Amino acid sequence: HKKLTGKKESLDYEVARTKKWKKIYNKEKRKNITIKKAKKIRINRCVKAGFPRNLCPAIIQGAKQARRMRWAFNPSMAWIVKHESGFRPCVRNGGVIDCNYTGDRAYGLFQFLGSTWAGVGCRITSNPVVQTRCGIRYIKRRYHSPAGAVAFWQSHNWY
C-alpha cells in the first residue's frame, strides 16, 4: 500500500471533504422539498379556484408565461373556461373533441375563433399551456380582468 504523504491524501482532508459535500447535498434536498411543497400548494389553490386538478399544472404554467400568475387561482378564470369548453383543450364548437383541428370554428379552452388566435399573436393549438397564455392575453386586452370577462359573458352569453 501507498503511504499517505500529502495534505490532499490525508484522512482528515477526506473526512472534511465528505462533510462539505454532505452539507451541500442536504441543502439541495431541502430546497427540492420546498419547491415540491410550493408546487403542491399552487395546484391546490388552482383546484380551489375551480379548475380540475389534471389541468392545473398547464393553467399555472400558461399564467406564469403570461406574467399573470394570480389569474391561475382566480375563480372567474375557471368559470370562463368551464362555460366555454368544459375544461377540454381539444374541444371545438359543438362539443366535438379533435386535438388536430386547424379550422376557423371556435376551439380550445377559451373557444377562440381563427381570427382571435391570430389577434393575440398565437396559432391554433391543442396545448393547454399555450391556450392559457393566449386566453389571458385576450382577456387582459379586451376586459382587463377575468371578472370583467365574466360580467360581459353573463350579459351577452359570449365573450
Coordinates of N, CA, C and O in Angstrom, one line a residue:
H1 N 0.8 -1.2 0.0 CA 0.0 0.0 0.0 C 0.9 1.2 0.0 O 1.9 1.3 0.6
K2 N 0.3 2.3 -0.6 CA 1.0 3.5 -0.7 C 0.8 4.3 0.6 O -0.4 4.4 1.1
K3 N 1.8 4.9 1.1 CA 1.7 5.6 2.4 C 1.1 7.0 2.1 O 1.5 7.7 1.1
L4 N 0.2 7.5 3.0 CA -0.4 8.9 2.8 C 0.7 9.9 3.1 O 1.3 9.9 4.2
T5 N 0.9 10.8 2.2 CA 2.0 11.8 2.4 C 1.5 13.2 2.4 O 1.8 14.0 3.3
G6 N 0.8 13.6 1.4 CA 0.4 15.0 1.2 C -0.9 15.3 2.0 O -1.6 14.5 2.5
K7 N -1.3 16.6 2.0 CA -2.5 17.1 2.6 C -3.7 16.5 2.0 O -4.6 16.1 2.6
K8 N -3.7 16.5 0.6 CA -4.9 16.0 -0.1 C -5.1 14.5 0.0 O -6.1 14.0 -0.3
E9 N -4.1 13.8 0.5 CA -4.2 12.4 0.7 C -4.5 12.0 2.1 O -4.7 10.8 2.4
S10 N -4.6 13.0 3.0 CA -4.8 12.6 4.4 C -6.2 12.3 4.7 O -7.2 12.7 4.0
L11 N -6.4 11.5 5.8 CA -7.7 11.1 6.2 C -8.6 12.3 6.7 O -9.8 12.3 6.4
D12 N -8.0 13.2 7.4 CA -8.7 14.4 7.8 C -9.3 15.2 6.7 O -10.4 15.7 6.7
Y13 N -8.5 15.3 5.6 CA -8.9 16.0 4.4 C -10.1 15.3 3.8 O -11.1 16.0 3.4
E14 N -10.1 14.0 3.7 CA -11.2 13.3 3.1 C -12.5 13.4 3.9 O -13.6 13.5 3.4
V15 N -12.3 13.3 5.2 CA -13.5 13.5 6.1 C -14.1 14.9 6.0 O -15.3 15.0 5.9
A16 N -13.2 15.9 6.0 CA -13.7 17.3 5.8 C -14.4 17.4 4.4 O -15.5 18.1 4.3
R17 N -13.8 16.9 3.4 CA -14.4 16.9 2.0 C -15.8 16.2 2.0 O -16.7 16.8 1.4
T18 N -15.9 15.1 2.6 CA -17.1 14.3 2.7 C -18.2 15.1 3.4 O -19.4 15.2 3.0
K19 N -17.9 15.8 4.5 CA -18.8 16.6 5.3 C -19.3 17.7 4.5 O -20.5 18.1 4.5
K20 N -18.4 18.4 3.7 CA -18.7 19.5 2.9 C -19.8 19.1 1.9 O -20.8 19.8 1.7
W21 N -19.5 18.0 1.2 CA -20.4 17.6 0.1 C -21.8 17.1 0.7 O -22.8 17.2 0.1
K22 N -21.7 16.5 1.9 CA -22.9 16.0 2.5 C -23.8 17.2 2.9 O -25.0 17.2 2.7
K23 N -23.2 18.3 3.3 CA -23.9 19.5 3.7 C -24.5 20.1 2.4 O -25.7 20.5 2.5
I24 N -23.8 20.2 1.3 CA -24.3 20.7 0.1 C -25.5 19.8 -0.4 O -26.5 20.4 -0.8
Y25 N -25.4 18.5 -0.3 CA -26.4 17.6 -0.7 C -27.7 17.8 0.1 O -28.8 17.9 -0.4
N26 N -27.5 17.9 1.4 CA -28.7 18.1 2.3 C -29.4 19.5 2.0 O -30.6 19.6 2.1
K27 N -28.6 20.5 1.7 CA -29.2 21.8 1.4 C -30.0 21.7 0.1 O -31.1 22.3 0.0
E28 N -29.5 21.1 -0.9 CA -30.2 20.9 -2.2 C -31.5 20.0 -2.0 O -32.5 20.3 -2.6
K29 N -31.4 19.0 -1.1 CA -32.5 18.2 -0.8 C -33.6 19.0 -0.2 O -34.8 18.9 -0.5
R30 N -33.3 19.8 0.8 CA -34.2 20.7 1.5 C -34.9 21.7 0.5 O -36.1 21.9 0.5
K31 N -34.1 22.2 -0.4 CA -34.5 23.1 -1.4 C -35.6 22.5 -2.3 O -36.6 23.0 -2.6
N32 N -35.3 21.2 -2.8 CA -36.2 20.5 -3.6 C -37.5 20.2 -2.9 O -38.6 20.2 -3.5
I33 N -37.4 19.8 -1.6 CA -38.6 19.6 -0.9 C -39.5 20.8 -0.8 O -40.7 20.8 -1.0
T34 N -38.8 22.0 -0.6 CA -39.5 23.3 -0.5 C -40.2 23.6 -1.9 O -41.4 24.0 -1.9
I35 N -39.5 23.3 -3.0 CA -40.1 23.5 -4.3 C -41.3 22.6 -4.5 O -42.3 23.1 -5.0
K36 N -41.2 21.4 -4.1 CA -42.3 20.4 -4.3 C -43.5 20.9 -3.4 O -44.7 20.8 -3.9
K37 N -43.3 21.3 -2.2 CA -44.4 21.8 -1.4 C -45.1 23.0 -2.0 O -46.3 23.1 -2.0
A38 N -44.3 24.0 -2.5 CA -44.8 25.2 -3.2 C -45.6 24.8 -4.4 O -46.7 25.3 -4.6
K39 N -45.2 23.8 -5.2 CA -45.9 23.4 -6.3 C -47.3 22.7 -5.9 O -48.3 23.0 -6.5
K40 N -47.2 21.9 -4.9 CA -48.5 21.3 -4.4 C -49.4 22.4 -3.9 O -50.6 22.3 -4.1
I41 N -48.9 23.4 -3.2 CA -49.8 24.5 -2.7 C -50.4 25.2 -3.9 O -51.6 25.5 -3.9
R42 N -49.6 25.5 -4.9 CA -50.2 26.2 -6.1 C -51.3 25.4 -6.8 O -52.3 25.9 -7.2
I43 N -51.0 24.1 -6.9 CA -52.0 23.2 -7.5 C -53.3 23.2 -6.7 O -54.4 23.3 -7.2
N44 N -53.2 23.1 -5.4 CA -54.4 23.1 -4.5 C -55.1 24.4 -4.6 O -56.3 24.4 -4.6
R45 N -54.4 25.5 -4.7 CA -55.1 26.8 -4.9 C -55.8 26.9 -6.3 O -56.9 27.5 -6.3
C46 N -55.2 26.3 -7.3 CA -55.9 26.3 -8.6 C -57.1 25.4 -8.6 O -58.2 25.8 -9.1
V47 N -57.1 24.3 -7.9 CA -58.3 23.4 -7.7 C -59.3 24.2 -6.9 O -60.5 24.1 -7.3
K48 N -58.9 24.9 -5.9 CA -59.9 25.6 -5.1 C -60.6 26.7 -5.9 O -61.7 27.0 -5.6
A49 N -59.9 27.2 -6.9 CA -60.5 28.3 -7.8 C -61.5 27.7 -8.7 O -62.4 28.4 -9.2
G50 N -61.5 26.3 -8.9 CA -62.5 25.7 -9.7 C -62.0 24.9 -10.9 O -62.7 24.3 -11.7
F51 N -60.7 24.9 -11.1 CA -60.1 24.1 -12.2 C -59.9 22.7 -11.8 O -59.7 22.4 -10.7
P52 N -60.0 21.7 -12.8 CA -59.8 20.3 -12.4 C -58.3 20.1 -12.2 O -57.4 20.8 -12.8
R53 N -58.0 19.3 -11.2 CA -56.6 19.0 -10.8 C -55.7 18.7 -12.0 O -54.5 19.1 -12.0
N54 N -56.1 17.9 -12.9 CA -55.3 17.4 -14.0 C -54.9 18.6 -15.0 O -53.9 18.5 -15.7
L55 N -55.7 19.6 -15.0 CA -55.5 20.8 -15.9 C -54.6 21.9 -15.2 O -54.0 22.7 -15.8
C56 N -54.6 21.8 -13.8 CA -53.9 22.9 -13.1 C -52.5 23.2 -13.5 O -52.1 24.3 -13.6
P57 N -51.6 22.1 -13.6 CA -50.3 22.4 -14.0 C -50.1 23.2 -15.3 O -49.3 24.2 -15.4
A58 N -51.0 22.9 -16.3 CA -51.0 23.7 -17.5 C -51.5 25.1 -17.3 O -50.9 26.1 -17.9
I59 N -52.5 25.3 -16.6 CA -53.1 26.6 -16.3 C -52.1 27.5 -15.6 O -51.8 28.6 -15.9
I60 N -51.4 26.9 -14.6 CA -50.4 27.6 -13.8 C -49.2 28.0 -14.7 O -48.8 29.1 -14.7
Q61 N -48.8 27.1 -15.5 CA -47.6 27.4 -16.4 C -48.0 28.4 -17.5 O -47.2 29.3 -17.7
G62 N -49.2 28.3 -18.0 CA -49.6 29.3 -19.0 C -49.8 30.7 -18.4 O -49.4 31.7 -19.0
A63 N -50.3 30.8 -17.1 CA -50.4 32.0 -16.4 C -49.1 32.6 -16.1 O -48.9 33.8 -16.2
K64 N -48.2 31.7 -15.7 CA -46.8 32.2 -15.4 C -46.1 32.8 -16.7 O -45.5 33.8 -16.6
Q65 N -46.3 32.1 -17.8 CA -45.8 32.6 -19.1 C -46.4 34.0 -19.5 O -45.7 34.8 -20.1
A66 N -47.7 34.2 -19.1 CA -48.3 35.4 -19.5 C -48.1 36.5 -18.4 O -48.6 37.6 -18.5
R67 N -47.3 36.1 -17.4 CA -47.0 37.0 -16.3 C -48.2 37.5 -15.5 O -48.3 38.7 -15.1
R68 N -49.2 36.6 -15.4 CA -50.4 36.8 -14.6 C -50.7 35.6 -13.8 O -51.7 35.0 -13.8
M69 N -49.7 35.2 -12.9 CA -49.8 34.0 -12.1 C -51.0 34.0 -11.3 O -51.7 32.9 -11.1
R70 N -51.4 35.1 -10.7 CA -52.6 35.2 -9.9 C -53.9 34.7 -10.6 O -54.8 34.2 -10.0
W71 N -53.9 34.9 -11.9 CA -55.1 34.5 -12.7 C -55.4 33.0 -12.7 O -56.5 32.5 -12.9
A72 N -54.3 32.2 -12.4 CA -54.5 30.8 -12.4 C -55.3 30.3 -11.1 O -55.8 29.2 -11.1
F73 N -55.4 31.2 -10.2 CA -56.1 31.0 -8.9 C -57.4 31.8 -8.8 O -58.0 31.9 -7.8
N74 N -57.8 32.3 -9.9 CA -59.0 33.2 -10.0 C -60.2 32.4 -10.4 O -60.3 31.8 -11.5
P75 N -61.3 32.4 -9.5 CA -62.5 31.6 -9.8 C -63.2 32.1 -11.1 O -63.8 31.3 -11.8
S76 N -63.0 33.4 -11.5 CA -63.6 33.9 -12.7 C -63.0 33.3 -13.9 O -63.6 33.0 -14.9
M77 N -61.7 33.0 -13.9 CA -61.0 32.3 -15.0 C -61.5 30.9 -15.1 O -61.8 30.5 -16.2
A78 N -61.7 30.2 -14.0 CA -62.2 28.9 -14.1 C -63.6 28.9 -14.6 O -64.0 28.0 -15.4
W79 N -64.4 29.9 -14.2 CA -65.8 30.0 -14.7 C -65.8 30.1 -16.2 O -66.6 29.5 -16.9
I80 N -65.0 31.0 -16.7 CA -65.0 31.2 -18.2 C -64.6 29.9 -18.9 O -65.3 29.5 -19.9
V81 N -63.5 29.3 -18.5 CA -63.1 28.1 -19.2 C -64.1 27.0 -19.0 O -64.4 26.2 -20.0
K82 N -64.8 26.9 -17.9 CA -65.8 25.8 -17.7 C -67.0 26.1 -18.7 O -67.5 25.2 -19.3
H83 N -67.4 27.3 -18.8 CA -68.6 27.6 -19.6 C -68.2 27.6 -21.1 O -69.1 27.3 -21.9
E84 N -67.0 27.9 -21.5 CA -66.6 27.9 -22.9 C -66.3 26.5 -23.4 O -66.7 26.1 -24.5
S85 N -65.5 25.7 -22.6 CA -65.0 24.4 -23.2 C -65.2 23.2 -22.2 O -64.9 22.1 -22.6
G86 N -65.8 23.5 -21.0 CA -65.9 22.4 -20.1 C -64.5 21.8 -19.7 O -64.4 20.6 -19.4
F87 N -63.5 22.7 -19.7 CA -62.1 22.4 -19.3 C -61.5 21.4 -20.3 O -60.5 20.7 -19.9
R88 N -61.9 21.3 -21.5 CA -61.3 20.4 -22.5 C -60.6 21.2 -23.6 O -61.1 21.9 -24.4
P89 N -59.2 21.0 -23.6 CA -58.4 21.8 -24.5 C -58.6 21.4 -26.0 O -58.2 22.2 -26.9
C90 N -59.1 20.3 -26.3 CA -59.2 19.8 -27.6 C -60.7 19.9 -28.2 O -61.0 19.3 -29.2
V91 N -61.5 20.6 -27.5 CA -62.9 20.7 -27.9 C -63.1 21.8 -28.9 O -62.6 22.9 -28.8
R92 N -63.9 21.5 -30.0 CA -64.3 22.6 -30.9 C -65.7 22.9 -30.7 O -66.5 22.1 -30.1
N93 N -66.2 24.0 -31.3 CA -67.6 24.4 -31.2 C -68.5 23.2 -31.5 O -68.3 22.6 -32.5
G94 N -69.5 23.0 -30.7 CA -70.4 21.9 -30.9 C -70.1 20.7 -30.0 O -70.8 19.7 -30.1
G95 N -69.0 20.8 -29.3 CA -68.6 19.7 -28.3 C -67.8 18.6 -29.0 O -67.6 17.5 -28.3
V96 N -67.4 18.7 -30.2 CA -66.6 17.7 -30.9 C -65.1 17.7 -30.3 O -64.5 18.8 -30.3
I97 N -64.6 16.6 -29.9 CA -63.2 16.5 -29.5 C -62.3 16.2 -30.7 O -62.5 15.2 -31.4
D98 N -61.4 17.1 -31.0 CA -60.5 17.0 -32.1 C -59.2 17.7 -31.8 O -59.1 18.9 -31.9
C99 N -58.2 16.9 -31.4 CA -56.9 17.5 -31.0 C -56.0 17.9 -32.2 O -54.9 18.5 -32.0
N100 N -56.5 17.7 -33.4 CA -55.7 18.1 -34.6 C -56.4 19.1 -35.4 O -56.1 19.3 -36.5
Y101 N -57.4 19.8 -34.8 CA -58.2 20.7 -35.5 C -57.4 22.0 -35.9 O -56.6 22.5 -35.1
T102 N -57.6 22.5 -37.1 CA -56.9 23.7 -37.6 C -57.8 24.6 -38.3 O -57.4 25.5 -39.0
G103 N -59.1 24.5 -38.2 CA -60.1 25.3 -38.9 C -60.3 26.6 -38.2 O -59.6 27.1 -37.4
D104 N -61.4 27.3 -38.6 CA -61.8 28.6 -38.1 C -62.9 28.6 -37.1 O -63.3 29.7 -36.6
R105 N -63.4 27.5 -36.8 CA -64.5 27.5 -35.8 C -63.9 27.7 -34.4 O -62.7 27.5 -34.2
A106 N -64.8 28.0 -33.4 CA -64.3 28.2 -32.0 C -63.6 26.9 -31.5 O -64.1 25.8 -31.8
Y107 N -62.5 27.0 -30.9 CA -61.7 25.9 -30.5 C -60.9 26.1 -29.2 O -60.4 27.2 -29.0
G108 N -60.8 25.1 -28.4 CA -59.9 25.2 -27.2 C -60.5 25.6 -25.9 O -61.8 25.7 -25.9
L109 N -59.7 25.8 -24.9 CA -60.2 26.1 -23.6 C -61.0 27.4 -23.6 O -62.1 27.5 -22.9
F110 N -60.6 28.4 -24.4 CA -61.3 29.7 -24.4 C -62.2 29.9 -25.6 O -62.7 30.9 -25.8
Q111 N -62.3 28.8 -26.4 CA -63.2 28.8 -27.6 C -62.9 30.0 -28.5 O -63.8 30.8 -28.9
F112 N -61.6 30.1 -28.9 CA -61.2 31.2 -29.8 C -61.6 30.8 -31.3 O -61.4 29.7 -31.7
L113 N -62.0 31.8 -32.0 CA -62.1 31.7 -33.5 C -60.8 31.8 -34.1 O -59.8 32.3 -33.4
G114 N -60.6 31.4 -35.4 CA -59.3 31.5 -36.0 C -58.7 32.9 -36.0 O -57.6 33.1 -35.7
S115 N -59.6 34.0 -36.2 CA -59.1 35.4 -36.2 C -58.7 35.8 -34.8 O -57.8 36.6 -34.6
T116 N -59.3 35.2 -33.7 CA -59.0 35.6 -32.4 C -57.6 35.1 -32.0 O -56.8 35.7 -31.4
W117 N -57.3 33.8 -32.5 CA -56.0 33.3 -32.2 C -54.9 34.2 -32.8 O -53.9 34.5 -32.1
A118 N -55.1 34.6 -34.0 CA -54.1 35.5 -34.7 C -54.1 36.8 -34.0 O -53.0 37.4 -33.9
G119 N -55.2 37.3 -33.5 CA -55.3 38.6 -32.9 C -54.5 38.7 -31.6 O -54.1 39.8 -31.2
V120 N -54.3 37.6 -30.9 CA -53.5 37.6 -29.7 C -52.1 37.1 -29.9 O -51.3 36.8 -29.0
G121 N -51.7 36.9 -31.2 CA -50.4 36.5 -31.6 C -50.1 35.0 -31.4 O -49.0 34.7 -31.1
C122 N -51.1 34.2 -31.5 CA -50.9 32.8 -31.3 C -51.5 32.0 -32.5 O -52.3 32.5 -33.3
R123 N -51.0 30.8 -32.6 CA -51.5 29.8 -33.6 C -52.4 28.8 -32.9 O -52.2 28.5 -31.8
I124 N -53.4 28.4 -33.6 CA -54.3 27.4 -33.1 C -53.5 26.1 -32.6 O -52.7 25.7 -33.3
T125 N -53.8 25.7 -31.4 CA -53.1 24.6 -30.8 C -53.9 23.8 -29.8 O -54.9 24.4 -29.3
S126 N -53.6 22.6 -29.6 CA -54.3 21.8 -28.6 C -53.5 21.9 -27.2 O -54.0 21.3 -26.2
N127 N -52.4 22.6 -27.2 CA -51.6 22.7 -26.0 C -52.3 23.6 -25.0 O -52.4 24.8 -25.2
P128 N -52.7 23.1 -23.8 CA -53.4 23.9 -22.8 C -52.5 25.0 -22.2 O -53.1 26.1 -21.8
V129 N -51.2 24.8 -22.2 CA -50.3 25.9 -21.7 C -50.4 27.1 -22.6 O -50.6 28.2 -22.2
V130 N -50.3 26.9 -23.9 CA -50.3 27.9 -24.9 C -51.7 28.6 -24.9 O -51.9 29.8 -25.0
Q131 N -52.7 27.7 -24.9 CA -54.1 28.2 -24.9 C -54.3 29.1 -23.7 O -55.0 30.2 -23.8
T132 N -53.8 28.8 -22.5 CA -54.0 29.6 -21.3 C -53.3 30.9 -21.5 O -53.8 32.0 -21.2
R133 N -52.0 30.9 -22.0 CA -51.3 32.1 -22.2 C -52.0 33.0 -23.1 O -52.2 34.2 -22.9
C134 N -52.5 32.5 -24.2 CA -53.3 33.3 -25.2 C -54.6 33.8 -24.7 O -55.0 34.9 -25.0
G135 N -55.3 32.9 -23.9 CA -56.5 33.3 -23.3 C -56.4 34.5 -22.3 O -57.2 35.4 -22.3
I136 N -55.3 34.4 -21.6 CA -55.0 35.5 -20.6 C -54.7 36.8 -21.4 O -55.2 37.9 -21.0
R137 N -54.0 36.7 -22.5 CA -53.7 37.9 -23.3 C -55.0 38.5 -23.8 O -55.2 39.7 -23.8
Y138 N -55.9 37.7 -24.3 CA -57.2 38.1 -24.9 C -58.0 38.8 -23.8 O -58.5 39.9 -24.0
I139 N -58.2 38.2 -22.7 CA -59.0 38.7 -21.6 C -58.4 40.0 -21.1 O -59.1 41.0 -20.8
K140 N -57.1 40.1 -20.9 CA -56.4 41.3 -20.4 C -56.6 42.4 -21.4 O -57.0 43.6 -21.0
R141 N -56.5 42.2 -22.7 CA -56.7 43.3 -23.7 C -58.1 43.7 -23.8 O -58.4 44.9 -23.9
R142 N -59.0 42.8 -23.8 CA -60.4 43.2 -24.1 C -61.2 43.5 -22.8 O -62.1 44.4 -22.8
Y143 N -61.0 42.8 -21.7 CA -61.8 43.0 -20.5 C -61.0 43.5 -19.3 O -61.6 43.7 -18.2
H144 N -59.7 43.5 -19.4 CA -58.8 43.9 -18.3 C -58.7 42.9 -17.1 O -57.7 43.0 -16.4
S145 N -59.7 42.1 -16.9 CA -59.6 41.1 -15.8 C -60.6 39.9 -16.1 O -61.5 40.1 -16.9
P146 N -60.4 38.8 -15.4 CA -61.3 37.7 -15.6 C -62.7 38.1 -15.1 O -63.7 37.7 -15.7
A147 N -62.8 38.9 -14.1 CA -64.2 39.3 -13.6 C -64.9 40.1 -14.7 O -66.1 40.0 -14.8
G148 N -64.2 41.0 -15.4 CA -64.7 41.8 -16.5 C -65.2 40.9 -17.6 O -66.3 41.1 -18.2
A149 N -64.5 39.8 -17.9 CA -64.9 38.9 -18.9 C -66.1 38.1 -18.5 O -67.1 37.9 -19.3
V150 N -66.2 37.7 -17.2 CA -67.4 37.0 -16.7 C -68.6 37.9 -16.8 O -69.7 37.5 -17.3
A151 N -68.5 39.2 -16.4 CA -69.6 40.1 -16.4 C -70.1 40.3 -17.9 O -71.3 40.3 -18.1
F152 N -69.2 40.4 -18.8 CA -69.6 40.5 -20.2 C -70.3 39.3 -20.7 O -71.4 39.3 -21.3
W153 N -69.7 38.1 -20.4 CA -70.3 36.8 -20.8 C -71.7 36.7 -20.2 O -72.6 36.2 -20.9
Q154 N -71.9 37.0 -19.0 CA -73.2 36.9 -18.4 C -74.3 37.8 -19.0 O -75.5 37.4 -19.1
S155 N -73.9 38.9 -19.5 CA -74.9 39.8 -20.1 C -75.1 39.6 -21.6 O -76.1 40.0 -22.2
H156 N -74.1 38.9 -22.3 CA -74.2 38.7 -23.7 C -74.2 37.2 -24.1 O -74.4 36.9 -25.3
N157 N -73.9 36.3 -23.2 CA -73.8 34.9 -23.4 C -72.7 34.5 -24.3 O -72.7 33.5 -25.0
W158 N -71.7 35.4 -24.4 CA -70.4 35.1 -25.1 C -69.5 36.1 -24.6 O -69.8 37.1 -23.9
Y159 N -68.2 36.0 -24.9 CA -67.2 37.0 -24.5 C -66.2 37.2 -25.6 O -66.1 36.5 -26.5

